[in-house]
PDB file of N, CA and C in Angstrom:
ATOM      1  N   MET T   1      -5.820 -50.741  13.174  1.00 70.00           N
ATOM      2  CA  MET T   1      -6.642 -50.180  12.300  1.00 70.00           C
ATOM      3  C   MET T   1      -6.420 -48.674  12.023  1.00 70.00           C
ATOM      4  N   LYS T   2      -6.747 -48.486  10.640  1.00 77.00           N
ATOM      5  CA  LYS T   2      -6.682 -47.109  10.031  1.00 77.00           C
ATOM      6  C   LYS T   2      -7.811 -46.623   9.532  1.00 77.00           C
ATOM      7  N   LEU T   3      -7.870 -45.263   9.525  1.00 89.00           N
ATOM      8  CA  LEU T   3      -8.951 -44.644   9.081  1.00 89.00           C
ATOM      9  C   LEU T   3      -8.503 -43.317   8.270  1.00 89.00           C
ATOM     10  N   ILE T   4      -9.465 -42.626   7.761  1.00 91.00           N
ATOM     11  CA  ILE T   4      -9.353 -41.477   6.871  1.00 91.00           C
ATOM     12  C   ILE T   4     -10.150 -40.418   7.579  1.00 91.00           C
ATOM     13  N   ILE T   5      -9.481 -39.299   7.954  1.00 89.00           N
ATOM     14  CA  ILE T   5     -10.082 -38.083   8.369  1.00 89.00           C
ATOM     15  C   ILE T   5     -10.151 -37.116   7.049  1.00 89.00           C
ATOM     16  N   GLU T   6     -11.432 -36.726   6.852  1.00 93.00           N
ATOM     17  CA  GLU T   6     -11.450 -35.529   5.786  1.00 93.00           C
ATOM     18  C   GLU T   6     -11.725 -34.226   6.378  1.00 93.00           C
ATOM     19  N   GLY T   7     -11.216 -33.286   6.024  1.00 94.00           N
ATOM     20  CA  GLY T   7     -11.561 -31.907   6.617  1.00 94.00           C
ATOM     21  C   GLY T   7     -10.338 -31.003   6.043  1.00 94.00           C
ATOM     22  N   GLN T   8     -10.838 -29.557   6.603  1.00 96.00           N
ATOM     23  CA  GLN T   8      -9.992 -28.540   6.184  1.00 96.00           C
ATOM     24  C   GLN T   8      -8.667 -28.375   7.106  1.00 96.00           C
ATOM     25  N   ILE T   9      -7.509 -28.098   6.502  1.00 96.00           N
ATOM     26  CA  ILE T   9      -6.427 -27.944   7.324  1.00 96.00           C
ATOM     27  C   ILE T   9      -6.460 -26.506   7.636  1.00 96.00           C
ATOM     28  N   ASN T  10      -6.435 -26.287   9.175  1.00 95.00           N
ATOM     29  CA  ASN T  10      -6.558 -25.067   9.796  1.00 95.00           C
ATOM     30  C   ASN T  10      -5.068 -24.328   9.977  1.00 95.00           C
ATOM     31  N   SER T  11      -4.248 -25.353  10.404  1.00 94.00           N
ATOM     32  CA  SER T  11      -2.939 -24.833  10.695  1.00 94.00           C
ATOM     33  C   SER T  11      -1.989 -26.046  10.715  1.00 94.00           C
ATOM     34  N   SER T  12      -0.737 -25.837  10.701  1.00 92.00           N
ATOM     35  CA  SER T  12       0.312 -26.884  10.875  1.00 92.00           C
ATOM     36  C   SER T  12       1.426 -26.298  11.639  1.00 92.00           C
ATOM     37  N   TYR T  13       2.067 -27.059  12.520  1.00 93.00           N
ATOM     38  CA  TYR T  13       3.227 -26.533  13.412  1.00 93.00           C
ATOM     39  C   TYR T  13       4.152 -27.812  13.726  1.00 93.00           C
ATOM     40  N   LYS T  14       5.310 -27.348  14.052  1.00 93.00           N
ATOM     41  CA  LYS T  14       6.260 -28.411  14.603  1.00 93.00           C
ATOM     42  C   LYS T  14       6.101 -28.121  16.232  1.00 93.00           C
ATOM     43  N   GLY T  15       6.018 -29.475  16.796  1.00 93.00           N
ATOM     44  CA  GLY T  15       5.688 -29.492  18.344  1.00 93.00           C
ATOM     45  C   GLY T  15       7.179 -29.228  18.961  1.00 93.00           C
ATOM     46  N   ASP T  16       7.336 -29.125  20.254  1.00 95.00           N
ATOM     47  CA  ASP T  16       8.620 -28.893  20.919  1.00 95.00           C
ATOM     48  C   ASP T  16       9.398 -29.965  21.042  1.00 95.00           C
ATOM     49  N   ASP T  17      10.739 -29.829  20.876  1.00 95.00           N
ATOM     50  CA  ASP T  17      11.683 -31.105  21.377  1.00 95.00           C
ATOM     51  C   ASP T  17      11.348 -31.623  22.568  1.00 95.00           C
ATOM     52  N   TYR T  18      11.583 -32.841  22.935  1.00 93.00           N
ATOM     53  CA  TYR T  18      11.349 -33.605  23.956  1.00 93.00           C
ATOM     54  C   TYR T  18      12.336 -34.645  24.514  1.00 93.00           C
ATOM     55  N   THR T  19      12.486 -34.864  25.749  1.00 95.00           N
ATOM     56  CA  THR T  19      13.428 -35.960  26.268  1.00 95.00           C
ATOM     57  C   THR T  19      12.670 -37.238  26.399  1.00 95.00           C
ATOM     58  N   ASP T  20      13.334 -38.263  25.855  1.00 91.00           N
ATOM     59  CA  ASP T  20      12.690 -39.666  25.955  1.00 91.00           C
ATOM     60  C   ASP T  20      13.063 -40.117  27.407  1.00 91.00           C
ATOM     61  N   LYS T  21      11.949 -40.380  28.108  1.00 90.00           N
ATOM     62  CA  LYS T  21      12.176 -40.520  29.438  1.00 90.00           C
ATOM     63  C   LYS T  21      12.865 -41.981  29.890  1.00 90.00           C
ATOM     64  N   SER T  22      12.900 -42.924  29.018  1.00 93.00           N
ATOM     65  CA  SER T  22      13.584 -44.072  29.375  1.00 93.00           C
ATOM     66  C   SER T  22      15.098 -44.072  28.950  1.00 93.00           C
ATOM     67  N   THR T  23      15.460 -43.351  27.793  1.00 94.00           N
ATOM     68  CA  THR T  23      16.898 -43.120  27.535  1.00 94.00           C
ATOM     69  C   THR T  23      17.558 -41.817  27.767  1.00 94.00           C
ATOM     70  N   GLY T  24      16.633 -40.617  28.012  1.00 94.00           N
ATOM     71  CA  GLY T  24      17.235 -39.560  28.610  1.00 94.00           C
ATOM     72  C   GLY T  24      17.616 -38.721  27.039  1.00 94.00           C
ATOM     73  N   GLU T  25      17.510 -39.325  26.002  1.00 96.00           N
ATOM     74  CA  GLU T  25      17.813 -38.639  24.715  1.00 96.00           C
ATOM     75  C   GLU T  25      16.849 -37.629  24.198  1.00 96.00           C
ATOM     76  N   VAL T  26      17.424 -36.456  23.677  1.00 96.00           N
ATOM     77  CA  VAL T  26      16.480 -35.268  23.467  1.00 96.00           C
ATOM     78  C   VAL T  26      15.987 -35.758  22.021  1.00 96.00           C
ATOM     79  N   LYS T  27      14.832 -35.835  21.782  1.00 94.00           N
ATOM     80  CA  LYS T  27      14.132 -35.890  20.391  1.00 94.00           C
ATOM     81  C   LYS T  27      13.673 -34.710  19.954  1.00 94.00           C
ATOM     82  N   GLN T  28      13.634 -34.699  18.386  1.00 93.00           N
ATOM     83  CA  GLN T  28      12.973 -33.697  17.613  1.00 93.00           C
ATOM     84  C   GLN T  28      11.468 -33.582  17.856  1.00 93.00           C
ATOM     85  N   GLY T  29      10.874 -32.531  18.058  1.00 93.00           N
ATOM     86  CA  GLY T  29       9.438 -32.568  18.108  1.00 93.00           C
ATOM     87  C   GLY T  29       8.746 -33.021  16.630  1.00 93.00           C
ATOM     88  N   LYS T  30       7.603 -33.453  16.974  1.00 92.00           N
ATOM     89  CA  LYS T  30       6.840 -33.834  15.717  1.00 92.00           C
ATOM     90  C   LYS T  30       6.019 -32.792  14.960  1.00 92.00           C
ATOM     91  N   PHE T  31       5.699 -33.106  13.627  1.00 94.00           N
ATOM     92  CA  PHE T  31       5.004 -32.071  12.947  1.00 94.00           C
ATOM     93  C   PHE T  31       3.552 -32.423  13.023  1.00 94.00           C
ATOM     94  N   TYR T  32       2.557 -31.311  13.268  1.00 93.00           N
ATOM     95  CA  TYR T  32       1.271 -31.614  13.581  1.00 93.00           C
ATOM     96  C   TYR T  32       0.407 -30.880  12.508  1.00 93.00           C
ATOM     97  N   LEU T  33      -0.923 -31.458  12.357  1.00 94.00           N
ATOM     98  CA  LEU T  33      -2.018 -30.886  11.624  1.00 94.00           C
ATOM     99  C   LEU T  33      -2.975 -30.611  12.485  1.00 94.00           C
ATOM    100  N   GLU T  34      -3.727 -29.430  12.230  1.00 95.00           N
ATOM    101  CA  GLU T  34      -4.905 -29.251  12.873  1.00 95.00           C
ATOM    102  C   GLU T  34      -5.896 -29.241  11.879  1.00 95.00           C
ATOM    103  N   ILE T  35      -6.904 -30.233  11.839  1.00 94.00           N
ATOM    104  CA  ILE T  35      -7.885 -30.388  10.753  1.00 94.00           C
ATOM    105  C   ILE T  35      -9.362 -30.064  11.498  1.00 94.00           C
ATOM    106  N   ILE T  36     -10.099 -29.240  10.457  1.00 96.00           N
ATOM    107  CA  ILE T  36     -11.403 -28.890  11.130  1.00 96.00           C
ATOM    108  C   ILE T  36     -12.392 -29.671   9.979  1.00 96.00           C
ATOM    109  N   ARG T  37     -13.408 -30.431  10.802  1.00 92.00           N
ATOM    110  CA  ARG T  37     -14.448 -31.126  10.081  1.00 92.00           C
ATOM    111  C   ARG T  37     -15.547 -30.503  10.424  1.00 92.00           C
ATOM    112  N   THR T  38     -16.473 -29.971   9.360  1.00 93.00           N
ATOM    113  CA  THR T  38     -17.785 -29.501   9.726  1.00 93.00           C
ATOM    114  C   THR T  38     -18.807 -30.532   9.357  1.00 93.00           C
ATOM    115  N   ARG T  39     -19.624 -30.630  10.450  1.00 92.00           N
ATOM    116  CA  ARG T  39     -20.761 -31.676  10.316  1.00 92.00           C
ATOM    117  C   ARG T  39     -22.131 -30.915  10.795  1.00 92.00           C
ATOM    118  N   LYS T  40     -23.162 -31.434  10.046  1.00 95.00           N
ATOM    119  CA  LYS T  40     -24.745 -30.828  10.547  1.00 95.00           C
ATOM    120  C   LYS T  40     -25.169 -31.614  11.511  1.00 95.00           C
ATOM    121  N   LEU T  41     -25.643 -31.170  12.629  1.00 96.00           N
ATOM    122  CA  LEU T  41     -26.409 -31.960  13.596  1.00 96.00           C
ATOM    123  C   LEU T  41     -27.660 -32.155  13.381  1.00 96.00           C
ATOM    124  N   LYS T  42     -28.476 -33.112  14.181  1.00 96.00           N
ATOM    125  CA  LYS T  42     -29.805 -33.596  13.796  1.00 96.00           C
ATOM    126  C   LYS T  42     -30.728 -32.244  13.976  1.00 96.00           C
ATOM    127  N   ASN T  43     -30.485 -31.250  14.867  1.00 97.00           N
ATOM    128  CA  ASN T  43     -31.388 -30.173  14.906  1.00 97.00           C
ATOM    129  C   ASN T  43     -31.013 -29.179  13.943  1.00 97.00           C
ATOM    130  N   GLY T  44     -30.224 -29.480  13.032  1.00 96.00           N
ATOM    131  CA  GLY T  44     -29.843 -28.214  11.808  1.00 96.00           C
ATOM    132  C   GLY T  44     -28.490 -27.353  12.093  1.00 96.00           C
ATOM    133  N   SER T  45     -28.132 -27.503  13.465  1.00 97.00           N
ATOM    134  CA  SER T  45     -27.000 -26.690  13.695  1.00 97.00           C
ATOM    135  C   SER T  45     -25.628 -27.326  13.023  1.00 97.00           C
ATOM    136  N   ILE T  46     -24.859 -26.276  12.856  1.00 96.00           N
ATOM    137  CA  ILE T  46     -23.458 -26.901  12.290  1.00 96.00           C
ATOM    138  C   ILE T  46     -22.531 -26.977  13.390  1.00 96.00           C
ATOM    139  N   LYS T  47     -21.597 -27.846  13.517  1.00 96.00           N
ATOM    140  CA  LYS T  47     -20.724 -28.052  14.294  1.00 96.00           C
ATOM    141  C   LYS T  47     -19.402 -28.255  13.951  1.00 96.00           C
ATOM    142  N   ASN T  48     -18.299 -27.720  14.311  1.00 95.00           N
ATOM    143  CA  ASN T  48     -16.732 -27.742  13.924  1.00 95.00           C
ATOM    144  C   ASN T  48     -16.167 -28.907  14.850  1.00 95.00           C
ATOM    145  N   ASP T  49     -15.623 -30.013  14.248  1.00 93.00           N
ATOM    146  CA  ASP T  49     -14.749 -30.979  14.898  1.00 93.00           C
ATOM    147  C   ASP T  49     -13.391 -30.720  14.751  1.00 93.00           C
ATOM    148  N   ASN T  50     -12.356 -30.452  15.912  1.00 92.00           N
ATOM    149  CA  ASN T  50     -11.145 -30.255  15.432  1.00 92.00           C
ATOM    150  C   ASN T  50     -10.280 -31.483  15.803  1.00 92.00           C
ATOM    151  N   PHE T  51      -9.432 -31.703  14.881  1.00 88.00           N
ATOM    152  CA  PHE T  51      -8.602 -32.895  15.147  1.00 88.00           C
ATOM    153  C   PHE T  51      -7.210 -32.591  14.982  1.00 88.00           C
ATOM    154  N   TYR T  52      -6.338 -32.939  15.827  1.00 89.00           N
ATOM    155  CA  TYR T  52      -4.796 -32.664  15.836  1.00 89.00           C
ATOM    156  C   TYR T  52      -4.260 -34.037  15.687  1.00 89.00           C
ATOM    157  N   MET T  53      -3.338 -34.217  14.702  1.00 91.00           N
ATOM    158  CA  MET T  53      -2.590 -35.371  14.475  1.00 91.00           C
ATOM    159  C   MET T  53      -1.013 -35.058  14.109  1.00 91.00           C
ATOM    160  N   SER T  54      -0.357 -35.882  14.550  1.00 91.00           N
ATOM    161  CA  SER T  54       1.152 -35.956  13.951  1.00 91.00           C
ATOM    162  C   SER T  54       1.227 -36.743  12.666  1.00 91.00           C
ATOM    163  N   VAL T  55       2.168 -36.109  11.899  1.00 92.00           N
ATOM    164  CA  VAL T  55       2.339 -36.478  10.521  1.00 92.00           C
ATOM    165  C   VAL T  55       3.817 -36.998  10.393  1.00 92.00           C
ATOM    166  N   PRO T  56       4.019 -38.135   9.699  1.00 91.00           N
ATOM    167  CA  PRO T  56       5.442 -38.606   9.510  1.00 91.00           C
ATOM    168  C   PRO T  56       6.098 -37.508   8.794  1.00 91.00           C
ATOM    169  N   ASP T  57       7.608 -37.390   8.872  1.00 89.00           N
ATOM    170  CA  ASP T  57       8.309 -36.387   8.427  1.00 89.00           C
ATOM    171  C   ASP T  57       8.232 -36.447   6.872  1.00 89.00           C
ATOM    172  N   GLU T  58       8.258 -37.641   6.256  1.00 92.00           N
ATOM    173  CA  GLU T  58       8.235 -37.887   4.884  1.00 92.00           C
ATOM    174  C   GLU T  58       7.079 -37.132   4.133  1.00 92.00           C
ATOM    175  N   LYS T  59       5.865 -37.100   5.098  1.00 90.00           N
ATOM    176  CA  LYS T  59       4.709 -36.460   4.387  1.00 90.00           C
ATOM    177  C   LYS T  59       4.528 -35.091   4.723  1.00 90.00           C
ATOM    178  N   ILE T  60       5.505 -34.371   5.488  1.00 90.00           N
ATOM    179  CA  ILE T  60       5.167 -33.089   5.664  1.00 90.00           C
ATOM    180  C   ILE T  60       5.167 -31.965   4.431  1.00 90.00           C
ATOM    181  N   PRO T  61       5.865 -32.462   3.303  1.00 91.00           N
ATOM    182  CA  PRO T  61       5.512 -31.629   2.230  1.00 91.00           C
ATOM    183  C   PRO T  61       4.260 -31.685   1.348  1.00 91.00           C
ATOM    184  N   MET T  62       3.586 -32.828   1.691  1.00 91.00           N
ATOM    185  CA  MET T  62       2.292 -33.259   1.069  1.00 91.00           C
ATOM    186  C   MET T  62       1.398 -32.016   1.657  1.00 91.00           C
ATOM    187  N   TYR T  63       1.586 -31.527   3.015  1.00 90.00           N
ATOM    188  CA  TYR T  63       0.431 -30.679   3.665  1.00 90.00           C
ATOM    189  C   TYR T  63       0.963 -29.410   3.896  1.00 90.00           C
ATOM    190  N   LYS T  64       2.204 -29.040   3.745  1.00 86.00           N
ATOM    191  CA  LYS T  64       2.796 -27.697   3.945  1.00 86.00           C
ATOM    192  C   LYS T  64       2.018 -26.423   3.221  1.00 86.00           C
ATOM    193  N   ASP T  65       1.518 -26.671   1.994  1.00 91.00           N
ATOM    194  CA  ASP T  65       1.021 -25.822   1.197  1.00 91.00           C
ATOM    195  C   ASP T  65      -0.322 -25.846   1.094  1.00 91.00           C
ATOM    196  N   LYS T  66      -1.164 -26.658   1.959  1.00 94.00           N
ATOM    197  CA  LYS T  66      -2.575 -26.916   1.813  1.00 94.00           C
ATOM    198  C   LYS T  66      -3.438 -26.289   3.115  1.00 94.00           C
ATOM    199  N   ILE T  67      -2.837 -25.260   3.703  1.00 94.00           N
ATOM    200  CA  ILE T  67      -3.668 -24.692   4.685  1.00 94.00           C
ATOM    201  C   ILE T  67      -4.782 -23.999   3.970  1.00 94.00           C
ATOM    202  N   GLY T  68      -6.010 -24.250   4.521  1.00 95.00           N
ATOM    203  CA  GLY T  68      -7.272 -23.698   4.132  1.00 95.00           C
ATOM    204  C   GLY T  68      -7.921 -24.546   3.119  1.00 95.00           C
ATOM    205  N   LYS T  69      -7.196 -25.674   2.802  1.00 96.00           N
ATOM    206  CA  LYS T  69      -7.724 -26.469   1.864  1.00 96.00           C
ATOM    207  C   LYS T  69      -8.347 -27.853   2.422  1.00 96.00           C
ATOM    208  N   THR T  70      -9.264 -28.500   1.596  1.00 96.00           N
ATOM    209  CA  THR T  70      -9.932 -29.690   2.169  1.00 96.00           C
ATOM    210  C   THR T  70      -9.019 -30.885   1.897  1.00 96.00           C
ATOM    211  N   VAL T  71      -8.458 -31.810   2.678  1.00 94.00           N
ATOM    212  CA  VAL T  71      -7.753 -32.879   2.517  1.00 94.00           C
ATOM    213  C   VAL T  71      -8.269 -34.289   3.046  1.00 94.00           C
ATOM    214  N   GLN T  72      -7.838 -35.399   2.417  1.00 93.00           N
ATOM    215  CA  GLN T  72      -8.059 -36.451   3.363  1.00 93.00           C
ATOM    216  C   GLN T  72      -6.655 -37.090   3.881  1.00 93.00           C
ATOM    217  N   VAL T  73      -6.685 -37.268   5.237  1.00 91.00           N
ATOM    218  CA  VAL T  73      -5.327 -37.814   5.768  1.00 91.00           C
ATOM    219  C   VAL T  73      -5.656 -39.260   6.320  1.00 91.00           C
ATOM    220  N   GLU T  74      -4.828 -40.236   5.860  1.00 91.00           N
ATOM    221  CA  GLU T  74      -4.919 -41.463   6.461  1.00 91.00           C
ATOM    222  C   GLU T  74      -4.249 -41.539   7.756  1.00 91.00           C
ATOM    223  N   CYS T  75      -4.749 -42.070   8.809  1.00 89.00           N
ATOM    224  CA  CYS T  75      -4.424 -42.168  10.086  1.00 89.00           C
ATOM    225  C   CYS T  75      -4.603 -43.368  10.913  1.00 89.00           C
ATOM    226  N   SER T  76      -3.990 -43.704  11.902  1.00 88.00           N
ATOM    227  CA  SER T  76      -4.446 -44.767  12.854  1.00 88.00           C
ATOM    228  C   SER T  76      -4.533 -43.845  14.241  1.00 88.00           C
ATOM    229  N   TYR T  77      -4.957 -44.484  15.277  1.00 85.00           N
ATOM    230  CA  TYR T  77      -5.291 -43.809  16.500  1.00 85.00           C
ATOM    231  C   TYR T  77      -5.109 -44.821  17.798  1.00 85.00           C
ATOM    232  N   TYR T  78      -4.908 -44.246  18.849  1.00 85.00           N
ATOM    233  CA  TYR T  78      -4.900 -45.027  20.089  1.00 85.00           C
ATOM    234  C   TYR T  78      -5.546 -43.883  21.254  1.00 85.00           C
ATOM    235  N   VAL T  79      -5.750 -44.846  22.341  1.00 90.00           N
ATOM    236  CA  VAL T  79      -6.287 -44.032  23.394  1.00 90.00           C
ATOM    237  C   VAL T  79      -5.350 -43.722  24.405  1.00 90.00           C
ATOM    238  N   ARG T  80      -5.188 -42.434  25.014  1.00 89.00           N
ATOM    239  CA  ARG T  80      -4.180 -42.131  25.996  1.00 89.00           C
ATOM    240  C   ARG T  80      -4.999 -41.347  27.104  1.00 89.00           C
ATOM    241  N   ASP T  81      -5.206 -41.844  28.247  1.00 91.00           N
ATOM    242  CA  ASP T  81      -5.672 -40.671  29.381  1.00 91.00           C
ATOM    243  C   ASP T  81      -7.286 -40.493  28.964  1.00 91.00           C
ATOM    244  N   LYS T  82      -7.949 -41.384  28.247  1.00 89.00           N
ATOM    245  CA  LYS T  82      -9.232 -41.463  27.880  1.00 89.00           C
ATOM    246  C   LYS T  82      -9.398 -40.505  26.776  1.00 89.00           C
ATOM    247  N   GLN T  83      -8.393 -39.933  26.109  1.00 83.00           N
ATOM    248  CA  GLN T  83      -8.407 -39.083  24.735  1.00 83.00           C
ATOM    249  C   GLN T  83      -7.908 -39.823  23.778  1.00 83.00           C
ATOM    250  N   VAL T  84      -8.828 -39.730  22.777  1.00 83.00           N
ATOM    251  CA  VAL T  84      -8.166 -40.374  21.325  1.00 83.00           C
ATOM    252  C   VAL T  84      -7.221 -39.476  20.711  1.00 83.00           C
ATOM    253  N   VAL T  85      -6.019 -40.147  20.274  1.00 82.00           N
ATOM    254  CA  VAL T  85      -5.052 -39.555  19.815  1.00 82.00           C
ATOM    255  C   VAL T  85      -4.840 -40.061  18.365  1.00 82.00           C
ATOM    256  N   PHE T  86      -4.738 -39.149  17.427  1.00 81.00           N
ATOM    257  CA  PHE T  86      -4.597 -39.307  15.900  1.00 81.00           C
ATOM    258  C   PHE T  86      -3.292 -39.365  15.561  1.00 81.00           C
ATOM    259  N   MET T  87      -2.631 -40.236  14.650  1.00 82.00           N
ATOM    260  CA  MET T  87      -1.435 -40.119  14.066  1.00 82.00           C
ATOM    261  C   MET T  87      -1.637 -40.442  12.527  1.00 82.00           C
ATOM    262  N   GLY T  88      -0.904 -39.472  11.689  1.00 84.00           N
ATOM    263  CA  GLY T  88      -1.141 -39.619  10.413  1.00 84.00           C
ATOM    264  C   GLY T  88      -0.120 -40.752   9.898  1.00 84.00           C
ATOM    265  N   ILE T  89      -0.448 -41.616   8.932  1.00 82.00           N
ATOM    266  CA  ILE T  89       0.418 -42.692   8.453  1.00 82.00           C
ATOM    267  C   ILE T  89       0.923 -42.609   7.017  1.00 82.00           C
TER     268      ILE T  89
END
C-alpha cells in the first residue's frame, strides 16, 4: 500500500553508513526527510506531527531545495518494533 504525506519539510539529512548484518558489507546511509504536518484538534489546539522518512537516491534532488516548503511525498510504510516507519517511493 502507498500513501501521500503532505507537510512542510523541516530538514533533510544523510544517515550514517551501516554494516549489513547478514553480509558484513558496509552500505551507504540513506537520505532522510523530516516533514511536519500541522493539524487542528477537536478542542481547537494545534498539533504538529513529525514524520521521518527515507527517500530513494534518485529523488534527493526533488527535495534538497524545498526546506521550509510544503510538499507531498508518496510513500509506503511498515511496522518495526511497534513503530510505523515511512519510506518515500
